[in-house]
Amino acid sequence: DDGYASVTVVDIAYLGFDEDNAKDPSWYLKLRLWLAPAIPFEGINEHGLTLATASVPNLDPKRDPAKEDMLCLGIIRVVLDKARNVEEALTLMQSYNITFPSGPNVHYLLADCEGNAAVVEVLADGSLAIFRNTEPWHVATNHYLATNPDKKCFRMERCNKVLGQAKGKLTADEAMDLLERVRIGCT
């Protein structure tokens, strides 16, 4: 009630749904849908702040005892509810220990209506590595930027090349085509 309005994407497989039981879910699965707002994978709020995730290799970050713990998906809900732009989002994210108790680790891509964007990664020491955009776009794949700065990622290179040639402006069809060309596995 005290947060900004938002629209999010939730993978209800994490709530126990699959192709078979989703057609006629039990009362228990229907009840679990009440948890969906707390586990967004990505979303946008009423101020145009967007946040998306990409899975990255697992690590177990250290905790700062002076900070409250926040689940990796829970921080998305906090950011969408409380931040209007990338700067506010970064301030919020830095005030928590972001934890990954189950499932893959993720890093975050944030963007706002002012053209600001950042990739945020949780490091092994518990701190956040923040990579701000230097172009009118920003790209994140399933590739750590902080721990593999020199390792090439063909997906990132292809996205940056196409976006550079287009000066960061793609039509919706061009953007979907680019995403299709760099898609791997379940991404």
PDB file of C-alpha atoms in Angstrom:
ATOM      1  CA  ASP A   1       0.000   0.000   0.000  1.00  0.00           C
ATOM      2  CA  ASP A   2       2.879   2.392   0.631  1.00  0.00           C
ATOM      3  CA  GLY A   3       4.894   1.475  -2.481  1.00  0.00           C
ATOM      4  CA  TYR A   4       4.889   2.639  -6.076  1.00  0.00           C
ATOM      5  CA  ALA A   5       2.672   0.803  -8.539  1.00  0.00           C
ATOM      6  CA  SER A   6       4.545  -1.739 -10.645  1.00  0.00           C
ATOM      7  CA  VAL A   7       4.196  -4.553 -13.127  1.00  0.00           C
ATOM      8  CA  THR A   8       6.460  -7.565 -12.691  1.00  0.00           C
ATOM      9  CA  VAL A   9       7.288 -10.896 -14.277  1.00  0.00           C
ATOM     10  CA  VAL A  10       7.208 -13.916 -11.971  1.00  0.00           C
ATOM     11  CA  ASP A  11       8.235 -17.487 -12.815  1.00  0.00           C
ATOM     12  CA  ILE A  12       5.472 -19.467 -11.107  1.00  0.00           C
ATOM     13  CA  ALA A  13       7.483 -22.663 -11.535  1.00  0.00           C
ATOM     14  CA  TYR A  14       9.208 -21.476  -8.343  1.00  0.00           C
ATOM     15  CA  LEU A  15       5.809 -21.756  -6.649  1.00  0.00           C
ATOM     16  CA  GLY A  16       5.357 -25.364  -7.755  1.00  0.00           C
ATOM     17  CA  PHE A  17       3.505 -24.886 -11.022  1.00  0.00           C
ATOM     18  CA  ASP A  18       4.351 -26.927 -14.112  1.00  0.00           C
ATOM     19  CA  GLU A  19       2.762 -27.520 -17.483  1.00  0.00           C
ATOM     20  CA  ASP A  20       0.484 -30.246 -16.136  1.00  0.00           C
ATOM     21  CA  ASN A  21      -0.827 -28.778 -12.883  1.00  0.00           C
ATOM     22  CA  ALA A  22      -1.176 -25.204 -14.161  1.00  0.00           C
ATOM     23  CA  LYS A  23      -4.225 -26.200 -16.205  1.00  0.00           C
ATOM     24  CA  ASP A  24      -6.174 -27.254 -13.116  1.00  0.00           C
ATOM     25  CA  PRO A  25      -4.210 -26.184 -10.032  1.00  0.00           C
ATOM     26  CA  SER A  26      -5.014 -27.531  -6.595  1.00  0.00           C
ATOM     27  CA  TRP A  27      -6.266 -25.173  -3.882  1.00  0.00           C
ATOM     28  CA  TYR A  28      -2.780 -25.286  -2.396  1.00  0.00           C
ATOM     29  CA  LEU A  29      -1.131 -24.074  -5.622  1.00  0.00           C
ATOM     30  CA  LYS A  30      -3.753 -21.367  -6.015  1.00  0.00           C
ATOM     31  CA  LEU A  31      -2.986 -20.234  -2.478  1.00  0.00           C
ATOM     32  CA  ARG A  32       0.740 -20.099  -3.296  1.00  0.00           C
ATOM     33  CA  LEU A  33       0.006 -17.506  -6.001  1.00  0.00           C
ATOM     34  CA  TRP A  34      -0.368 -14.992  -3.142  1.00  0.00           C
ATOM     35  CA  LEU A  35       3.433 -15.240  -2.836  1.00  0.00           C
ATOM     36  CA  ALA A  36       4.011 -14.148  -6.441  1.00  0.00           C
ATOM     37  CA  PRO A  37       4.293 -10.390  -5.745  1.00  0.00           C
ATOM     38  CA  ALA A  38       7.199 -11.098  -3.375  1.00  0.00           C
ATOM     39  CA  ILE A  39       9.333 -12.934  -5.943  1.00  0.00           C
ATOM     40  CA  PRO A  40       9.498 -10.821  -9.094  1.00  0.00           C
ATOM     41  CA  PHE A  41      12.249 -11.634 -11.571  1.00  0.00           C
ATOM     42  CA  GLU A  42      11.968  -8.259 -13.266  1.00  0.00           C
ATOM     43  CA  GLY A  43       9.611  -5.354 -13.562  1.00  0.00           C
ATOM     44  CA  ILE A  44       8.911  -1.672 -14.058  1.00  0.00           C
ATOM     45  CA  ASN A  45       7.353   0.796 -11.649  1.00  0.00           C
ATOM     46  CA  GLU A  46       5.165   3.850 -12.168  1.00  0.00           C
ATOM     47  CA  HIS A  47       8.230   6.128 -12.398  1.00  0.00           C
ATOM     48  CA  GLY A  48       9.722   4.099 -15.255  1.00  0.00           C
ATOM     49  CA  LEU A  49      12.422   2.449 -13.148  1.00  0.00           C
ATOM     50  CA  THR A  50      13.072  -0.981 -14.606  1.00  0.00           C
ATOM     51  CA  LEU A  51      14.969  -3.854 -13.092  1.00  0.00           C
ATOM     52  CA  ALA A  52      15.824  -7.184 -14.683  1.00  0.00           C
ATOM     53  CA  THR A  53      17.964 -10.137 -13.648  1.00  0.00           C
ATOM     54  CA  ALA A  54      20.367 -12.498 -15.361  1.00  0.00           C
ATOM     55  CA  SER A  55      21.618 -15.657 -13.692  1.00  0.00           C
ATOM     56  CA  VAL A  56      25.349 -15.869 -13.070  1.00  0.00           C
ATOM     57  CA  PRO A  57      27.584 -18.557 -11.536  1.00  0.00           C
ATOM     58  CA  ASN A  58      26.913 -19.206  -7.860  1.00  0.00           C
ATOM     59  CA  LEU A  59      28.944 -17.732  -5.053  1.00  0.00           C
ATOM     60  CA  ASP A  60      28.235 -17.356  -1.354  1.00  0.00           C
ATOM     61  CA  PRO A  61      28.654 -13.671  -0.463  1.00  0.00           C
ATOM     62  CA  LYS A  62      29.733 -12.718   3.042  1.00  0.00           C
ATOM     63  CA  ARG A  63      27.261 -10.890   5.259  1.00  0.00           C
ATOM     64  CA  ASP A  64      27.720  -7.525   6.922  1.00  0.00           C
ATOM     65  CA  PRO A  65      26.196  -7.974  10.410  1.00  0.00           C
ATOM     66  CA  ALA A  66      25.207  -4.295  10.441  1.00  0.00           C
ATOM     67  CA  LYS A  67      22.863  -4.775   7.470  1.00  0.00           C
ATOM     68  CA  GLU A  68      19.533  -6.555   7.134  1.00  0.00           C
ATOM     69  CA  ASP A  69      19.437  -9.612   4.865  1.00  0.00           C
ATOM     70  CA  MET A  70      17.304  -9.437   1.733  1.00  0.00           C
ATOM     71  CA  LEU A  71      16.607 -12.299  -0.658  1.00  0.00           C
ATOM     72  CA  CYS A  72      17.857 -11.810  -4.208  1.00  0.00           C
ATOM     73  CA  LEU A  73      14.302 -11.557  -5.576  1.00  0.00           C
ATOM     74  CA  GLY A  74      12.978  -9.648  -2.565  1.00  0.00           C
ATOM     75  CA  ILE A  75      15.337  -6.767  -3.326  1.00  0.00           C
ATOM     76  CA  ILE A  76      13.547  -6.357  -6.658  1.00  0.00           C
ATOM     77  CA  ARG A  77      10.255  -5.820  -4.839  1.00  0.00           C
ATOM     78  CA  VAL A  78      11.890  -3.303  -2.454  1.00  0.00           C
ATOM     79  CA  VAL A  79      13.486  -1.363  -5.324  1.00  0.00           C
ATOM     80  CA  LEU A  80      10.314  -1.228  -7.416  1.00  0.00           C
ATOM     81  CA  ASP A  81       8.264  -0.192  -4.374  1.00  0.00           C
ATOM     82  CA  LYS A  82      10.632   2.472  -3.011  1.00  0.00           C
ATOM     83  CA  ALA A  83      12.921   3.850  -5.760  1.00  0.00           C
ATOM     84  CA  ARG A  84      12.117   6.338  -8.519  1.00  0.00           C
ATOM     85  CA  ASN A  85      15.425   6.135 -10.380  1.00  0.00           C
ATOM     86  CA  VAL A  86      18.719   4.264 -10.612  1.00  0.00           C
ATOM     87  CA  GLU A  87      20.419   6.370  -7.908  1.00  0.00           C
ATOM     88  CA  GLU A  88      17.687   5.669  -5.370  1.00  0.00           C
ATOM     89  CA  ALA A  89      17.738   1.987  -6.332  1.00  0.00           C
ATOM     90  CA  LEU A  90      21.505   1.749  -5.823  1.00  0.00           C
ATOM     91  CA  THR A  91      21.248   3.408  -2.422  1.00  0.00           C
ATOM     92  CA  LEU A  92      18.584   0.914  -1.370  1.00  0.00           C
ATOM     93  CA  MET A  93      20.506  -2.091  -2.705  1.00  0.00           C
ATOM     94  CA  GLN A  94      23.665  -1.036  -0.872  1.00  0.00           C
ATOM     95  CA  SER A  95      21.798  -0.938   2.434  1.00  0.00           C
ATOM     96  CA  TYR A  96      21.118  -4.715   2.454  1.00  0.00           C
ATOM     97  CA  ASN A  97      22.991  -8.016   2.418  1.00  0.00           C
ATOM     98  CA  ILE A  98      21.609  -9.524  -0.794  1.00  0.00           C
ATOM     99  CA  THR A  99      21.410 -13.283  -0.276  1.00  0.00           C
ATOM    100  CA  PHE A 100      20.999 -16.258  -2.613  1.00  0.00           C
ATOM    101  CA  PRO A 101      19.672 -19.105  -0.436  1.00  0.00           C
ATOM    102  CA  SER A 102      18.371 -21.281  -3.284  1.00  0.00           C
ATOM    103  CA  GLY A 103      18.419 -21.231  -7.038  1.00  0.00           C
ATOM    104  CA  PRO A 104      20.967 -19.405  -9.131  1.00  0.00           C
ATOM    105  CA  ASN A 105      22.743 -16.214  -8.220  1.00  0.00           C
ATOM    106  CA  VAL A 106      21.756 -13.230 -10.328  1.00  0.00           C
ATOM    107  CA  HIS A 107      23.026  -9.820 -11.210  1.00  0.00           C
ATOM    108  CA  TYR A 108      20.764  -6.893 -11.901  1.00  0.00           C
ATOM    109  CA  LEU A 109      20.277  -4.481 -14.789  1.00  0.00           C
ATOM    110  CA  LEU A 110      18.570  -1.250 -13.780  1.00  0.00           C
ATOM    111  CA  ALA A 111      17.455   1.626 -16.005  1.00  0.00           C
ATOM    112  CA  ASP A 112      15.378   4.756 -15.545  1.00  0.00           C
ATOM    113  CA  CYS A 113      13.596   7.372 -17.658  1.00  0.00           C
ATOM    114  CA  GLU A 114      16.531   9.784 -17.303  1.00  0.00           C
ATOM    115  CA  GLY A 115      18.790   7.486 -19.354  1.00  0.00           C
ATOM    116  CA  ASN A 116      20.715   6.146 -16.374  1.00  0.00           C
ATOM    117  CA  ALA A 117      21.489   2.445 -16.242  1.00  0.00           C
ATOM    118  CA  ALA A 118      23.649   0.172 -14.133  1.00  0.00           C
ATOM    119  CA  VAL A 119      24.575  -3.474 -13.815  1.00  0.00           C
ATOM    120  CA  VAL A 120      24.834  -4.455 -10.151  1.00  0.00           C
ATOM    121  CA  GLU A 121      26.714  -7.559  -9.010  1.00  0.00           C
ATOM    122  CA  VAL A 122      27.023  -8.986  -5.511  1.00  0.00           C
ATOM    123  CA  LEU A 123      30.667  -9.908  -4.871  1.00  0.00           C
ATOM    124  CA  ALA A 124      32.045 -12.667  -2.646  1.00  0.00           C
ATOM    125  CA  ASP A 125      32.923 -10.134   0.049  1.00  0.00           C
ATOM    126  CA  GLY A 126      29.261  -9.021   0.112  1.00  0.00           C
ATOM    127  CA  SER A 127      29.903  -5.636  -1.490  1.00  0.00           C
ATOM    128  CA  LEU A 128      28.244  -4.504  -4.702  1.00  0.00           C
ATOM    129  CA  ALA A 129      30.084  -3.877  -7.946  1.00  0.00           C
ATOM    130  CA  ILE A 130      28.250  -1.201  -9.928  1.00  0.00           C
ATOM    131  CA  PHE A 131      28.824  -0.709 -13.651  1.00  0.00           C
ATOM    132  CA  ARG A 132      27.119   2.413 -14.997  1.00  0.00           C
ATOM    133  CA  ASN A 133      26.242   2.949 -18.620  1.00  0.00           C
ATOM    134  CA  THR A 134      28.607   5.017 -20.741  1.00  0.00           C
ATOM    135  CA  GLU A 135      26.354   4.877 -23.802  1.00  0.00           C
ATOM    136  CA  PRO A 136      22.618   5.493 -24.159  1.00  0.00           C
ATOM    137  CA  TRP A 137      22.168   1.727 -23.538  1.00  0.00           C
ATOM    138  CA  HIS A 138      23.551  -0.943 -21.239  1.00  0.00           C
ATOM    139  CA  VAL A 139      23.905  -4.675 -21.798  1.00  0.00           C
ATOM    140  CA  ALA A 140      23.875  -7.516 -19.280  1.00  0.00           C
ATOM    141  CA  THR A 141      24.201 -11.206 -20.044  1.00  0.00           C
ATOM    142  CA  ASN A 142      24.930 -14.205 -17.814  1.00  0.00           C
ATOM    143  CA  HIS A 143      28.523 -12.984 -17.543  1.00  0.00           C
ATOM    144  CA  TYR A 144      30.070 -11.468 -14.420  1.00  0.00           C
ATOM    145  CA  LEU A 145      31.605  -8.105 -15.223  1.00  0.00           C
ATOM    146  CA  ALA A 146      33.511  -7.737 -11.935  1.00  0.00           C
ATOM    147  CA  THR A 147      35.252 -11.105 -11.835  1.00  0.00           C
ATOM    148  CA  ASN A 148      35.770 -11.615 -15.581  1.00  0.00           C
ATOM    149  CA  PRO A 149      36.456  -8.122 -16.961  1.00  0.00           C
ATOM    150  CA  ASP A 150      38.743  -9.376 -19.730  1.00  0.00           C
ATOM    151  CA  LYS A 151      36.771 -12.478 -20.668  1.00  0.00           C
ATOM    152  CA  LYS A 152      34.889 -11.936 -23.893  1.00  0.00           C
ATOM    153  CA  CYS A 153      31.174 -12.644 -24.057  1.00  0.00           C
ATOM    154  CA  PHE A 154      29.964 -13.005 -27.646  1.00  0.00           C
ATOM    155  CA  ARG A 155      26.417 -12.144 -26.627  1.00  0.00           C
ATOM    156  CA  MET A 156      27.478  -8.881 -24.997  1.00  0.00           C
ATOM    157  CA  GLU A 157      29.767  -8.010 -27.901  1.00  0.00           C
ATOM    158  CA  ARG A 158      27.020  -8.647 -30.456  1.00  0.00           C
ATOM    159  CA  CYS A 159      24.482  -6.567 -28.525  1.00  0.00           C
ATOM    160  CA  ASN A 160      26.904  -3.681 -28.097  1.00  0.00           C
ATOM    161  CA  LYS A 161      27.860  -3.796 -31.792  1.00  0.00           C
ATOM    162  CA  VAL A 162      24.251  -3.712 -32.992  1.00  0.00           C
ATOM    163  CA  LEU A 163      23.258  -1.040 -30.481  1.00  0.00           C
ATOM    164  CA  GLY A 164      26.337   1.022 -31.359  1.00  0.00           C
ATOM    165  CA  GLN A 165      25.535   0.924 -35.064  1.00  0.00           C
ATOM    166  CA  ALA A 166      21.966   1.979 -34.277  1.00  0.00           C
ATOM    167  CA  LYS A 167      23.125   4.647 -31.796  1.00  0.00           C
ATOM    168  CA  GLY A 168      21.080   2.837 -29.167  1.00  0.00           C
ATOM    169  CA  LYS A 169      17.778   3.128 -31.011  1.00  0.00           C
ATOM    170  CA  LEU A 170      16.055  -0.047 -32.180  1.00  0.00           C
ATOM    171  CA  THR A 171      12.471  -0.660 -33.154  1.00  0.00           C
ATOM    172  CA  ALA A 172      10.598  -3.227 -31.096  1.00  0.00           C
ATOM    173  CA  ASP A 173      11.035  -5.769 -33.916  1.00  0.00           C
ATOM    174  CA  GLU A 174      14.776  -5.033 -34.174  1.00  0.00           C
ATOM    175  CA  ALA A 175      15.171  -5.399 -30.406  1.00  0.00           C
ATOM    176  CA  MET A 176      13.347  -8.734 -30.401  1.00  0.00           C
ATOM    177  CA  ASP A 177      15.461  -9.908 -33.340  1.00  0.00           C
ATOM    178  CA  LEU A 178      18.645  -8.995 -31.488  1.00  0.00           C
ATOM    179  CA  LEU A 179      17.476 -10.830 -28.384  1.00  0.00           C
ATOM    180  CA  GLU A 180      16.677 -13.884 -30.501  1.00  0.00           C
ATOM    181  CA  ARG A 181      20.165 -13.795 -32.064  1.00  0.00           C
ATOM    182  CA  VAL A 182      21.907 -13.795 -28.666  1.00  0.00           C
ATOM    183  CA  ARG A 183      19.551 -16.221 -26.915  1.00  0.00           C
ATOM    184  CA  ILE A 184      21.073 -19.343 -25.389  1.00  0.00           C
ATOM    185  CA  GLY A 185      19.393 -22.218 -23.602  1.00  0.00           C
ATOM    186  CA  CYS A 186      16.580 -20.975 -21.429  1.00  0.00           C
ATOM    187  CA  THR A 187      17.393 -17.251 -21.660  1.00  0.00           C
TER     188      THR A 187
END
